[in-house]
Short mmCIF file of C-alpha atoms in Angstrom, two decimals:
data_model
loop_
_atom_site.label_atom_id
_atom_site.label_comp_id
_atom_site.label_asym_id
_atom_site.label_seq_id
_atom_site.Cartn_x
_atom_site.Cartn_y
_atom_site.Cartn_z
CA UNK A 375 -18.35 13.63 -33.56
CA UNK A 376 -20.31 11.24 -31.35
CA UNK A 377 -17.51 8.68 -31.37
CA UNK A 378 -14.96 11.31 -30.39
CA UNK A 379 -17.08 12.39 -27.44
CA UNK A 380 -17.71 8.80 -26.40
CA UNK A 381 -14.01 7.93 -26.65
CA UNK A 382 -13.13 10.97 -24.53
CA UNK A 383 -15.64 9.96 -21.87
CA UNK A 384 -14.26 6.42 -21.82
CA UNK A 385 -10.72 7.75 -21.40
CA UNK A 386 -11.85 10.03 -18.56
CA UNK A 387 -13.62 7.13 -16.84
CA UNK A 388 -10.51 4.92 -17.10
CA UNK A 389 -8.34 7.76 -15.79
CA UNK A 390 -10.73 8.25 -12.87
CA UNK A 391 -10.66 4.57 -11.97
CA UNK A 392 -6.86 4.55 -12.09
CA UNK A 393 -6.71 7.68 -9.92
CA UNK A 394 -9.00 6.16 -7.28
CA UNK A 395 -7.03 2.89 -7.31
CA UNK A 396 -3.75 4.79 -6.97
CA UNK A 397 -5.08 6.79 -4.04
CA UNK A 398 -6.34 3.61 -2.37
CA UNK A 399 -2.89 2.01 -2.62
CA UNK A 400 -0.73 5.07 -1.87
CA UNK A 401 -2.97 7.26 0.31
CA UNK A 402 -3.06 7.08 4.09
CA UNK A 403 -6.41 5.45 4.80
CA UNK A 404 -5.67 4.22 8.33
CA UNK A 405 -8.12 5.47 10.97
CA UNK A 406 -7.04 7.41 14.04
CA UNK A 407 -6.74 5.04 16.98
CA UNK A 408 -7.66 5.89 20.55
CA UNK A 409 -8.46 3.75 23.58
CA UNK A 410 -12.03 4.19 24.79
CA UNK A 411 -13.20 3.00 28.21
CA UNK A 412 -16.88 3.16 29.05
CA UNK A 413 -18.75 1.48 31.89
CA UNK A 414 -21.23 -1.18 30.82
CA UNK A 415 -24.34 -2.03 32.85
CA UNK A 416 -25.41 -5.64 32.40
CA UNK A 417 -28.84 -6.94 33.36
CA UNK A 418 -27.92 -9.81 35.67
CA UNK A 419 -29.57 -11.79 38.43
#
């Protein structure tokens, strides 16, 4: 009974890793891009 439970947990862990890897390769992970302009005050002489 213990081995069956352990084997099931191992299979679920492998399936989870494969799902995350598949999402990383096929999912849209690119960030939204926007131009940002802000004034910068420099301490000069």
